[in-house]
Amino acid sequence: MRDQGMISCERDPACRMVYNRPREYILNNMPLFIKNKATEQLARQVAGETGESLTEAIQTSLLERWERLKRRRKGHIVTGQIEDLLRRVDTLPNLDSRPENEILGYGEDGIPR
């Protein structure tokens, strides 16, 4: 969206707006420079093995890692929800004072009656 010289990056997640002066924006969508030799060599090895360009190899690697991170985050959310549910269940009153085995129908020897 362009309005009075302003540029919007709402639809491009790689594009970030940096506020410079009133009513003036600069896009921060700079190329990535790898300054670590070992990282660059690893990227070249992956690209060579897969037949991808360096950009494709890096993008695929980052996408795969991002998906793993999202799954891990989702797992933490589910774990928290389960823990919350268990805490709420623990606070419920005990309406039956019989032992668990009796409620389930097990005898003293642990075998169902």
PDB file of C-alpha atoms in Angstrom:
ATOM      1  CA  MET A   1       0.000   0.000   0.000  1.00  0.00           C
ATOM      2  CA  ARG A   2       1.390   3.359  -0.987  1.00  0.00           C
ATOM      3  CA  ASP A   3      -0.070   6.476   0.570  1.00  0.00           C
ATOM      4  CA  GLN A   4       1.649   9.848   0.722  1.00  0.00           C
ATOM      5  CA  GLY A   5       5.089   8.325   0.158  1.00  0.00           C
ATOM      6  CA  MET A   6       4.702   5.564   2.779  1.00  0.00           C
ATOM      7  CA  ILE A   7       5.326   1.924   1.924  1.00  0.00           C
ATOM      8  CA  SER A   8       3.539  -0.934   3.701  1.00  0.00           C
ATOM      9  CA  CYS A   9       5.020  -4.410   4.146  1.00  0.00           C
ATOM     10  CA  GLU A  10       2.023  -6.049   5.823  1.00  0.00           C
ATOM     11  CA  ARG A  11       1.792  -8.904   3.316  1.00  0.00           C
ATOM     12  CA  ASP A  12       5.504  -9.654   3.026  1.00  0.00           C
ATOM     13  CA  PRO A  13       6.826 -11.319   6.240  1.00  0.00           C
ATOM     14  CA  ALA A  14      10.423 -10.890   5.072  1.00  0.00           C
ATOM     15  CA  CYS A  15       9.924  -7.167   4.730  1.00  0.00           C
ATOM     16  CA  ARG A  16      10.178  -5.046   7.881  1.00  0.00           C
ATOM     17  CA  MET A  17       9.499  -1.368   8.246  1.00  0.00           C
ATOM     18  CA  VAL A  18      11.946   0.775  10.142  1.00  0.00           C
ATOM     19  CA  TYR A  19      10.724   4.190  11.252  1.00  0.00           C
ATOM     20  CA  ASN A  20      13.234   6.842  10.252  1.00  0.00           C
ATOM     21  CA  ARG A  21      11.551  10.258  10.374  1.00  0.00           C
ATOM     22  CA  PRO A  22       7.941  11.395  10.474  1.00  0.00           C
ATOM     23  CA  ARG A  23       6.091  10.167   7.363  1.00  0.00           C
ATOM     24  CA  GLU A  24       9.244   8.531   5.979  1.00  0.00           C
ATOM     25  CA  TYR A  25       9.905   4.812   6.076  1.00  0.00           C
ATOM     26  CA  ILE A  26      12.865   2.750   4.989  1.00  0.00           C
ATOM     27  CA  LEU A  27      12.479  -0.907   4.061  1.00  0.00           C
ATOM     28  CA  ASN A  28      14.810  -3.293   5.846  1.00  0.00           C
ATOM     29  CA  ASN A  29      14.884  -6.137   3.347  1.00  0.00           C
ATOM     30  CA  MET A  30      18.629  -6.566   3.034  1.00  0.00           C
ATOM     31  CA  PRO A  31      20.384  -9.612   1.541  1.00  0.00           C
ATOM     32  CA  LEU A  32      21.799 -12.150   3.954  1.00  0.00           C
ATOM     33  CA  PHE A  33      25.588 -12.277   4.229  1.00  0.00           C
ATOM     34  CA  ILE A  34      27.147 -15.318   5.894  1.00  0.00           C
ATOM     35  CA  LYS A  35      30.314 -14.202   7.625  1.00  0.00           C
ATOM     36  CA  ASN A  36      31.168 -17.541   9.251  1.00  0.00           C
ATOM     37  CA  LYS A  37      33.323 -19.776   7.007  1.00  0.00           C
ATOM     38  CA  ALA A  38      32.135 -23.035   8.618  1.00  0.00           C
ATOM     39  CA  THR A  39      28.488 -22.036   8.143  1.00  0.00           C
ATOM     40  CA  GLU A  40      29.104 -21.073   4.538  1.00  0.00           C
ATOM     41  CA  GLN A  41      30.901 -24.367   3.882  1.00  0.00           C
ATOM     42  CA  LEU A  42      28.048 -26.328   5.451  1.00  0.00           C
ATOM     43  CA  ALA A  43      25.522 -24.489   3.290  1.00  0.00           C
ATOM     44  CA  ARG A  44      27.607 -25.279   0.200  1.00  0.00           C
ATOM     45  CA  GLN A  45      27.846 -28.959   1.177  1.00  0.00           C
ATOM     46  CA  VAL A  46      24.069 -29.207   1.647  1.00  0.00           C
ATOM     47  CA  ALA A  47      23.455 -27.396  -1.655  1.00  0.00           C
ATOM     48  CA  GLY A  48      25.931 -29.651  -3.466  1.00  0.00           C
ATOM     49  CA  GLU A  49      24.412 -32.813  -2.021  1.00  0.00           C
ATOM     50  CA  THR A  50      20.821 -31.808  -2.831  1.00  0.00           C
ATOM     51  CA  GLY A  51      21.499 -30.105  -6.149  1.00  0.00           C
ATOM     52  CA  GLU A  52      19.848 -26.920  -4.860  1.00  0.00           C
ATOM     53  CA  SER A  53      21.159 -23.397  -5.059  1.00  0.00           C
ATOM     54  CA  LEU A  54      22.641 -21.930  -1.871  1.00  0.00           C
ATOM     55  CA  THR A  55      19.478 -19.881  -1.399  1.00  0.00           C
ATOM     56  CA  GLU A  56      17.228 -22.928  -1.844  1.00  0.00           C
ATOM     57  CA  ALA A  57      19.340 -25.041   0.517  1.00  0.00           C
ATOM     58  CA  ILE A  58      19.319 -22.370   3.222  1.00  0.00           C
ATOM     59  CA  GLN A  59      15.610 -21.678   2.789  1.00  0.00           C
ATOM     60  CA  THR A  60      14.702 -25.384   2.969  1.00  0.00           C
ATOM     61  CA  SER A  61      16.885 -25.869   6.042  1.00  0.00           C
ATOM     62  CA  LEU A  62      15.345 -22.885   7.793  1.00  0.00           C
ATOM     63  CA  LEU A  63      11.802 -23.951   6.878  1.00  0.00           C
ATOM     64  CA  GLU A  64      12.423 -27.449   8.237  1.00  0.00           C
ATOM     65  CA  ARG A  65      13.819 -26.033  11.478  1.00  0.00           C
ATOM     66  CA  TRP A  66      10.912 -23.557  11.766  1.00  0.00           C
ATOM     67  CA  GLU A  67       8.414 -26.438  11.420  1.00  0.00           C
ATOM     68  CA  ARG A  68      10.217 -28.367  14.194  1.00  0.00           C
ATOM     69  CA  LEU A  69      10.142 -25.290  16.436  1.00  0.00           C
ATOM     70  CA  LYS A  70       6.414 -24.770  15.795  1.00  0.00           C
ATOM     71  CA  ARG A  71       5.681 -28.429  16.653  1.00  0.00           C
ATOM     72  CA  ARG A  72       7.735 -28.126  19.844  1.00  0.00           C
ATOM     73  CA  ARG A  73       5.909 -24.927  20.804  1.00  0.00           C
ATOM     74  CA  LYS A  74       2.561 -26.601  20.106  1.00  0.00           C
ATOM     75  CA  GLY A  75       3.656 -29.541  22.290  1.00  0.00           C
ATOM     76  CA  HIS A  76       4.432 -27.153  25.149  1.00  0.00           C
ATOM     77  CA  ILE A  77       0.991 -25.579  24.795  1.00  0.00           C
ATOM     78  CA  VAL A  78      -0.757 -28.976  24.911  1.00  0.00           C
ATOM     79  CA  THR A  79       1.354 -30.046  27.895  1.00  0.00           C
ATOM     80  CA  GLY A  80       0.386 -26.851  29.720  1.00  0.00           C
ATOM     81  CA  GLN A  81      -3.283 -27.438  28.943  1.00  0.00           C
ATOM     82  CA  ILE A  82      -3.091 -31.002  30.290  1.00  0.00           C
ATOM     83  CA  GLU A  83      -1.337 -29.833  33.445  1.00  0.00           C
ATOM     84  CA  ASP A  84      -4.001 -27.152  33.932  1.00  0.00           C
ATOM     85  CA  LEU A  85      -6.743 -29.759  33.513  1.00  0.00           C
ATOM     86  CA  LEU A  86      -5.093 -32.091  36.031  1.00  0.00           C
ATOM     87  CA  ARG A  87      -4.787 -29.244  38.561  1.00  0.00           C
ATOM     88  CA  ARG A  88      -8.498 -28.479  38.162  1.00  0.00           C
ATOM     89  CA  VAL A  89      -9.421 -32.166  38.529  1.00  0.00           C
ATOM     90  CA  ASP A  90      -7.299 -32.412  41.682  1.00  0.00           C
ATOM     91  CA  THR A  91      -9.326 -29.588  43.256  1.00  0.00           C
ATOM     92  CA  LEU A  92     -12.656 -31.374  42.694  1.00  0.00           C
ATOM     93  CA  PRO A  93     -14.258 -32.854  45.823  1.00  0.00           C
ATOM     94  CA  ASN A  94     -14.058 -36.625  46.383  1.00  0.00           C
ATOM     95  CA  LEU A  95     -17.702 -37.793  46.248  1.00  0.00           C
ATOM     96  CA  ASP A  96     -16.951 -41.490  46.804  1.00  0.00           C
ATOM     97  CA  SER A  97     -14.816 -42.533  49.776  1.00  0.00           C
ATOM     98  CA  ARG A  98     -14.366 -46.139  48.597  1.00  0.00           C
ATOM     99  CA  PRO A  99     -10.859 -47.253  47.588  1.00  0.00           C
ATOM    100  CA  GLU A 100     -10.063 -47.110  43.854  1.00  0.00           C
ATOM    101  CA  ASN A 101      -9.873 -50.925  43.526  1.00  0.00           C
ATOM    102  CA  GLU A 102     -13.363 -51.280  44.969  1.00  0.00           C
ATOM    103  CA  ILE A 103     -14.760 -48.626  42.632  1.00  0.00           C
ATOM    104  CA  LEU A 104     -13.110 -50.357  39.644  1.00  0.00           C
ATOM    105  CA  GLY A 105     -14.315 -53.771  40.782  1.00  0.00           C
ATOM    106  CA  TYR A 106     -10.983 -55.357  41.692  1.00  0.00           C
ATOM    107  CA  GLY A 107     -10.542 -57.663  44.657  1.00  0.00           C
ATOM    108  CA  GLU A 108      -7.719 -57.517  47.217  1.00  0.00           C
ATOM    109  CA  ASP A 109      -5.582 -59.711  44.974  1.00  0.00           C
ATOM    110  CA  GLY A 110      -5.839 -57.192  42.096  1.00  0.00           C
ATOM    111  CA  ILE A 111      -8.014 -59.481  39.948  1.00  0.00           C
ATOM    112  CA  PRO A 112     -11.433 -58.304  38.711  1.00  0.00           C
ATOM    113  CA  ARG A 113     -14.312 -59.853  40.658  1.00  0.00           C
TER     114      ARG A 113
END
